[in-house]
Short mmCIF file of C-alpha atoms in Angstrom, two decimals:
data_model
loop_
_atom_site.label_atom_id
_atom_site.label_comp_id
_atom_site.label_asym_id
_atom_site.label_seq_id
_atom_site.Cartn_x
_atom_site.Cartn_y
_atom_site.Cartn_z
CA MET A 1 -69.19 -36.89 139.70
CA SER A 2 -67.69 -40.00 138.13
CA THR A 3 -70.77 -41.94 139.20
CA LEU A 4 -73.05 -39.49 137.39
CA ILE A 5 -70.92 -39.67 134.25
CA ASP A 6 -70.94 -43.47 134.34
CA ILE A 7 -74.73 -43.51 134.62
CA ILE A 8 -75.22 -41.05 131.76
CA ALA A 9 -72.70 -42.91 129.59
CA SER A 10 -74.56 -46.20 130.09
CA ALA A 11 -76.47 -47.54 127.08
CA GLY A 12 -78.88 -49.16 129.52
CA LEU A 13 -79.98 -45.74 130.78
CA TRP A 14 -80.96 -44.53 127.31
CA ALA A 15 -82.70 -47.79 126.48
CA ALA A 16 -84.74 -47.35 129.67
CA VAL A 17 -85.52 -43.74 128.71
CA LEU A 18 -87.25 -44.90 125.52
CA ARG A 19 -89.19 -47.60 127.37
CA ILE A 20 -90.37 -45.22 130.08
CA ALA A 21 -91.23 -42.51 127.53
CA THR A 22 -93.37 -44.73 125.29
CA PRO A 23 -96.67 -44.62 127.26
CA LEU A 24 -96.10 -40.89 127.81
CA ILE A 25 -95.67 -40.36 124.06
CA PHE A 26 -98.94 -42.14 123.28
CA GLY A 27 -100.82 -40.32 126.03
CA THR A 28 -99.38 -36.89 125.28
CA LEU A 29 -100.13 -37.18 121.58
CA GLY A 30 -103.70 -38.19 122.41
CA ALA A 31 -104.23 -35.28 124.81
CA LEU A 32 -102.60 -32.88 122.35
CA LEU A 33 -104.92 -33.96 119.54
CA CYS A 34 -107.97 -33.42 121.75
CA GLU A 35 -106.83 -30.00 122.90
CA ARG A 36 -105.85 -28.87 119.40
CA ALA A 37 -109.53 -29.29 118.54
CA GLY A 38 -110.59 -27.35 121.64
CA VAL A 39 -111.48 -30.18 124.05
CA LEU A 40 -109.66 -30.82 127.32
CA ASN A 41 -109.68 -34.54 128.08
CA LEU A 42 -108.99 -35.18 131.76
CA GLY A 43 -110.24 -38.73 131.30
CA ILE A 44 -106.76 -39.76 130.22
CA GLU A 45 -105.75 -41.40 133.51
CA GLY A 46 -108.81 -43.67 133.51
CA ILE A 47 -108.60 -44.34 129.77
CA MET A 48 -104.98 -45.45 130.12
CA THR A 49 -105.92 -47.70 133.04
CA PHE A 50 -108.75 -49.32 131.10
CA GLY A 51 -106.56 -49.67 128.03
CA ALA A 52 -103.94 -51.43 130.12
CA MET A 53 -106.54 -53.81 131.54
CA ILE A 54 -108.53 -54.62 128.40
CA GLY A 55 -105.43 -55.00 126.22
CA TRP A 56 -103.89 -57.42 128.72
CA LEU A 57 -107.19 -59.26 129.21
CA SER A 58 -107.58 -59.76 125.45
CA VAL A 59 -104.15 -61.35 125.18
CA TYR A 60 -104.69 -63.36 128.36
CA HIS A 61 -107.76 -64.93 126.72
CA GLY A 62 -105.97 -65.88 123.51
CA ALA A 63 -105.65 -62.79 121.28
CA ASP A 64 -102.28 -61.87 119.83
CA LEU A 65 -100.40 -58.82 121.10
CA TRP A 66 -101.28 -56.54 118.20
CA THR A 67 -104.95 -57.41 118.61
CA GLY A 68 -104.66 -56.54 122.29
CA LEU A 69 -103.21 -53.16 121.35
CA LEU A 70 -106.05 -52.63 118.86
CA VAL A 71 -108.69 -53.59 121.44
CA ALA A 72 -107.19 -51.05 123.86
CA ALA A 73 -107.36 -48.38 121.15
CA ILE A 74 -111.01 -49.20 120.42
CA ALA A 75 -111.85 -49.09 124.13
CA GLY A 76 -110.13 -45.73 124.44
CA GLY A 77 -112.10 -44.47 121.45
CA ILE A 78 -115.37 -45.53 123.11
CA PHE A 79 -114.53 -43.51 126.21
CA GLY A 80 -113.61 -40.64 123.90
CA LEU A 81 -117.04 -40.94 122.32
CA LEU A 82 -118.61 -40.71 125.77
CA HIS A 83 -116.55 -37.64 126.64
CA SER A 84 -117.46 -36.06 123.29
CA ALA A 85 -121.16 -36.67 123.81
CA LEU A 86 -121.02 -34.96 127.18
CA THR A 87 -118.84 -32.01 126.21
CA VAL A 88 -119.35 -31.42 122.48
CA THR A 89 -123.02 -32.32 122.06
CA LEU A 90 -124.35 -31.40 125.52
CA GLY A 91 -121.81 -28.68 126.23
CA LEU A 92 -121.10 -29.85 129.78
CA SER A 93 -118.00 -28.85 131.71
CA GLN A 94 -114.95 -30.50 130.18
CA HIS A 95 -113.26 -30.64 133.59
CA VAL A 96 -116.16 -32.42 135.28
CA SER A 97 -116.77 -34.78 132.36
CA GLY A 98 -113.09 -35.69 132.10
CA LEU A 99 -112.75 -36.39 135.81
CA GLY A 100 -115.96 -38.42 135.67
CA VAL A 101 -114.55 -40.52 132.81
CA THR A 102 -111.34 -41.09 134.79
CA LEU A 103 -113.22 -42.23 137.90
CA PHE A 104 -115.60 -44.44 135.92
CA ALA A 105 -112.94 -46.01 133.68
CA SER A 106 -110.55 -46.68 136.58
CA SER A 107 -113.24 -48.26 138.75
CA PHE A 108 -114.70 -50.22 135.85
CA SER A 109 -111.22 -51.57 135.02
CA TYR A 110 -110.82 -52.99 138.51
CA TYR A 111 -114.36 -54.39 138.51
CA VAL A 112 -113.95 -56.18 135.17
CA PHE A 113 -110.51 -57.47 136.11
CA ARG A 114 -111.72 -58.95 139.39
CA LEU A 115 -114.88 -60.29 137.73
CA ILE A 116 -112.97 -62.24 135.08
CA VAL A 117 -109.66 -63.00 136.80
CA PRO A 118 -109.94 -64.73 140.20
CA VAL A 119 -108.11 -63.20 143.13
CA ALA A 120 -104.71 -64.82 143.48
CA GLY A 121 -101.52 -64.16 145.40
CA THR A 122 -99.57 -63.79 142.17
CA PRO A 123 -101.23 -61.98 139.24
CA PRO A 124 -101.42 -64.09 136.05
CA THR A 125 -99.02 -63.13 133.29
CA ILE A 126 -98.77 -63.14 129.49
CA ALA A 127 -95.89 -63.24 127.02
CA PRO A 128 -95.30 -59.53 126.20
CA PHE A 129 -93.76 -57.87 123.16
CA GLN A 130 -90.09 -58.76 122.80
CA PRO A 131 -87.34 -56.30 121.84
CA ILE A 132 -86.64 -56.09 118.12
CA ALA A 133 -83.03 -55.66 117.07
CA ILE A 134 -82.98 -53.57 113.89
CA PRO A 135 -80.48 -55.17 111.47
CA GLY A 136 -77.40 -53.05 110.85
CA LEU A 137 -78.29 -50.56 113.59
CA SER A 138 -78.57 -52.63 116.74
CA THR A 139 -74.91 -53.63 116.51
CA LEU A 140 -73.63 -50.05 116.50
CA PRO A 141 -71.52 -49.23 119.57
CA PHE A 142 -73.57 -47.59 122.37
CA ILE A 143 -76.31 -46.28 120.04
CA GLY A 144 -77.36 -49.77 118.91
CA PRO A 145 -78.29 -51.27 122.28
CA ALA A 146 -79.63 -47.93 123.51
CA LEU A 147 -81.96 -47.02 120.65
CA PHE A 148 -82.41 -49.92 118.26
CA THR A 149 -83.34 -52.86 120.49
CA GLN A 150 -86.79 -51.69 121.60
CA THR A 151 -90.18 -53.35 121.34
CA ALA A 152 -92.43 -52.64 118.35
CA PRO A 153 -94.86 -50.29 120.22
CA THR A 154 -91.95 -47.99 121.07
CA TYR A 155 -91.03 -47.61 117.41
CA LEU A 156 -94.73 -47.12 116.64
CA ALA A 157 -95.03 -44.31 119.19
CA ILE A 158 -92.10 -42.40 117.67
CA VAL A 159 -93.49 -42.83 114.15
CA LEU A 160 -96.93 -41.64 115.29
CA ALA A 161 -95.39 -38.47 116.75
CA LEU A 162 -93.86 -37.66 113.37
CA VAL A 163 -97.04 -38.58 111.48
CA LEU A 164 -99.22 -36.47 113.78
CA ALA A 165 -96.90 -33.49 113.38
CA TYR A 166 -97.21 -33.81 109.60
CA ILE A 167 -100.99 -34.16 109.74
CA ILE A 168 -101.54 -31.17 112.02
CA PHE A 169 -99.27 -28.74 110.19
CA ARG A 170 -99.20 -30.02 106.61
CA THR A 171 -102.66 -31.36 105.72
CA PRO A 172 -106.21 -29.96 105.30
CA VAL A 173 -107.38 -32.22 108.12
CA GLY A 174 -104.80 -30.68 110.44
CA LEU A 175 -105.82 -27.21 109.38
CA ALA A 176 -109.45 -28.02 110.19
CA ILE A 177 -108.40 -29.30 113.63
CA ARG A 178 -106.35 -26.19 114.36
CA MET A 179 -109.10 -23.85 113.13
CA THR A 180 -111.66 -25.62 115.31
CA GLY A 181 -109.42 -25.26 118.34
CA GLU A 182 -108.79 -21.57 117.65
CA ASN A 183 -112.12 -20.31 116.30
CA PRO A 184 -114.83 -22.87 115.54
CA HIS A 185 -117.13 -20.21 114.10
CA ALA A 186 -114.49 -19.18 111.57
CA ALA A 187 -113.98 -22.86 110.76
CA GLU A 188 -117.73 -23.24 110.18
CA ALA A 189 -117.66 -20.24 107.83
CA GLN A 190 -115.07 -22.11 105.76
CA GLY A 191 -117.31 -25.16 105.43
CA VAL A 192 -115.85 -27.17 108.33
CA ASN A 193 -118.19 -28.87 110.79
CA PRO A 194 -116.57 -28.09 114.19
CA MET A 195 -118.63 -30.68 116.06
CA LYS A 196 -117.54 -33.49 113.74
CA VAL A 197 -113.93 -32.34 113.97
CA ARG A 198 -114.07 -32.31 117.76
CA TYR A 199 -115.71 -35.72 117.88
CA GLY A 200 -113.08 -37.18 115.56
CA ALA A 201 -110.15 -35.59 117.42
CA VAL A 202 -111.35 -36.69 120.85
CA ILE A 203 -112.10 -40.25 119.73
CA ALA A 204 -108.74 -40.59 117.94
CA GLY A 205 -106.88 -38.95 120.82
CA SER A 206 -108.55 -41.23 123.36
CA ALA A 207 -107.60 -44.25 121.23
CA LEU A 208 -103.96 -43.17 121.51
CA MET A 209 -104.38 -42.89 125.28
CA GLY A 210 -105.71 -46.44 125.41
CA MET A 211 -102.69 -47.64 123.46
CA GLY A 212 -100.42 -45.88 125.95
CA GLY A 213 -102.01 -47.80 128.78
CA ALA A 214 -101.83 -51.07 126.87
CA PHE A 215 -98.08 -50.62 126.41
CA LEU A 216 -97.65 -51.01 130.16
CA THR A 217 -99.22 -54.48 130.25
CA LEU A 218 -98.24 -55.75 126.80
CA SER A 219 -94.65 -54.53 126.64
CA ALA A 220 -93.24 -52.89 129.77
CA PHE A 221 -94.74 -55.54 132.08
CA ASN A 222 -96.63 -58.79 131.57
CA SER A 223 -99.51 -58.47 134.03
CA PHE A 224 -102.10 -55.95 135.16
CA PHE A 225 -102.67 -54.27 138.50
CA PRO A 226 -105.13 -51.38 139.00
CA THR A 227 -102.61 -48.73 140.10
CA MET A 228 -100.03 -49.35 137.40
CA VAL A 229 -100.63 -46.12 135.46
CA GLN A 230 -99.44 -44.19 138.55
CA GLY A 231 -100.28 -40.69 137.43
CA ARG A 232 -98.81 -40.93 133.95
CA GLY A 233 -102.03 -39.47 132.53
CA TRP A 234 -101.61 -36.27 134.54
CA ILE A 235 -97.99 -36.04 133.44
CA CYS A 236 -99.22 -36.23 129.83
CA ILE A 237 -101.58 -33.30 130.43
CA ALA A 238 -98.63 -31.26 131.73
CA LEU A 239 -96.45 -32.33 128.80
CA VAL A 240 -99.00 -30.95 126.34
CA VAL A 241 -98.54 -27.50 127.89
CA PHE A 242 -94.77 -28.02 128.00
CA SER A 243 -94.82 -28.81 124.28
CA SER A 244 -96.89 -25.73 123.37
CA TRP A 245 -99.30 -28.13 121.64
CA ARG A 246 -96.67 -29.30 119.11
CA PRO A 247 -96.11 -33.06 118.56
CA GLY A 248 -92.35 -32.71 118.08
CA ARG A 249 -91.93 -30.90 121.37
CA ALA A 250 -94.30 -33.39 123.00
CA LEU A 251 -91.94 -36.18 121.96
CA PHE A 252 -89.01 -34.27 123.44
CA GLY A 253 -90.92 -33.57 126.67
CA ALA A 254 -91.82 -37.24 127.13
CA LEU A 255 -88.19 -38.24 126.61
CA LEU A 256 -87.03 -35.55 129.05
CA PHE A 257 -89.33 -36.74 131.83
CA ALA A 258 -88.37 -40.35 131.11
CA PHE A 259 -84.69 -39.39 131.39
CA PHE A 260 -85.27 -37.85 134.82
CA ASP A 261 -87.17 -40.97 135.92
CA ALA A 262 -84.63 -43.47 134.59
CA PHE A 263 -81.77 -41.41 136.02
CA GLN A 264 -83.22 -41.33 139.54
CA LEU A 265 -83.77 -45.09 139.52
CA ARG A 266 -80.06 -45.61 138.92
CA LEU A 267 -79.08 -42.98 141.47
CA GLN A 268 -80.98 -44.90 144.14
CA THR A 269 -78.58 -47.83 143.81
CA ALA A 270 -75.45 -45.75 143.17
CA VAL A 271 -75.81 -43.25 146.02
CA GLN A 272 -76.19 -44.51 149.58
CA GLY A 273 -77.37 -42.70 152.71
CA ILE A 274 -80.12 -40.60 151.05
CA PRO A 275 -83.79 -41.52 151.54
CA TYR A 276 -85.15 -43.06 148.35
CA GLN A 277 -88.17 -40.72 148.49
CA ILE A 278 -85.84 -37.87 147.55
CA PHE A 279 -84.96 -39.64 144.33
CA LEU A 280 -88.59 -40.55 143.60
CA MET A 281 -89.74 -36.93 143.70
CA THR A 282 -86.78 -35.61 141.69
CA PRO A 283 -88.25 -36.17 138.17
CA TYR A 284 -91.49 -34.47 139.19
CA ILE A 285 -89.70 -31.45 140.65
CA LEU A 286 -87.50 -31.09 137.58
CA SER A 287 -90.56 -31.50 135.34
CA ILE A 288 -92.39 -28.74 137.22
CA VAL A 289 -89.40 -26.45 136.76
CA ALA A 290 -89.16 -27.27 133.05
CA LEU A 291 -92.91 -26.79 132.66
CA ALA A 292 -92.78 -23.40 134.37
CA VAL A 293 -89.94 -22.24 132.13
CA MET A 294 -91.29 -23.58 128.84
CA SER A 295 -94.95 -22.70 129.34
CA ARG A 296 -94.38 -18.98 129.92
CA HIS A 297 -94.56 -18.33 126.19
CA ALA A 298 -96.93 -21.19 125.30
CA ARG A 299 -99.85 -20.16 123.12
CA VAL A 300 -103.04 -21.91 124.23
CA PRO A 301 -105.65 -22.79 121.55
CA GLN A 302 -108.10 -19.93 121.89
CA ALA A 303 -111.25 -22.08 121.91
CA LEU A 304 -109.90 -24.67 124.35
CA MET A 305 -112.61 -25.66 126.89
CA GLN A 306 -115.16 -23.42 125.18
CA PRO A 307 -118.39 -25.21 124.19
CA TYR A 308 -119.48 -24.67 120.61
CA ARG A 309 -123.03 -23.92 119.53
CA ARG A 310 -123.82 -23.46 115.86
CA GLY A 311 -124.94 -19.91 115.12
CA GLU A 312 -123.80 -18.55 118.52
CA ARG A 313 -120.78 -16.32 119.09
#
């Protein structure tokens, strides 16, 4: 018991929670924005992988870190445009299109990486984002090193969660997005173009997914390898349901999963005699339990996964 208390009372644990949560925050916000407009985007895993690769590759070839993050966002937006063309314009299955985008983007990431970067025993590295100590806050006992010595993309992810919550629930643009996800025909009757709204939401959401992937190579690590996303995209899809399609709850869900993950990493070294695989599966089991409990009363956008055709009902 004392070991558990010591781990929880460690500032290092909570600093790790924010780092681990950051790509999940970006990805969950992106998936949430798509689904609020009525489009399921299962391309997130591949988009995050490509964002991680192209962001790192941009910096590796001389771009600054913020440019790398921007390039990843643009690349994610392009894949969002592809997904939109297939699902919004052509009305194809959102499941099939999303899985196709994931397979294509993941494979294309590895192809481009191996085409440009020669095979080597040790992957080449870059200088990643460095932690920023916020003056006056980083020196606070416990809270300072835990919360206020993160890299810039982590602060950006938290700000974006708050901004997206404001946009969705407090602005005309957010109202148009919510109407399109609930009843696109009613939105059209109010002068909203549901197809344009869905295109915009999917492209913007996919850009956020690309930024989530880029965080892994530009901040959390300093190199790229094809399997580094490791299912984070699928976790983001689950977190959207956990959050009941609300950005504030999405932020909480990402932090909760990150806490489970960071906690099990420290348990592996603190507790001996238990196979490490038990610890590795713990955050996923706890997340499934939390998802089952929280999603029982979740209200799904009524037009989610339903293709829209003007004049049809």
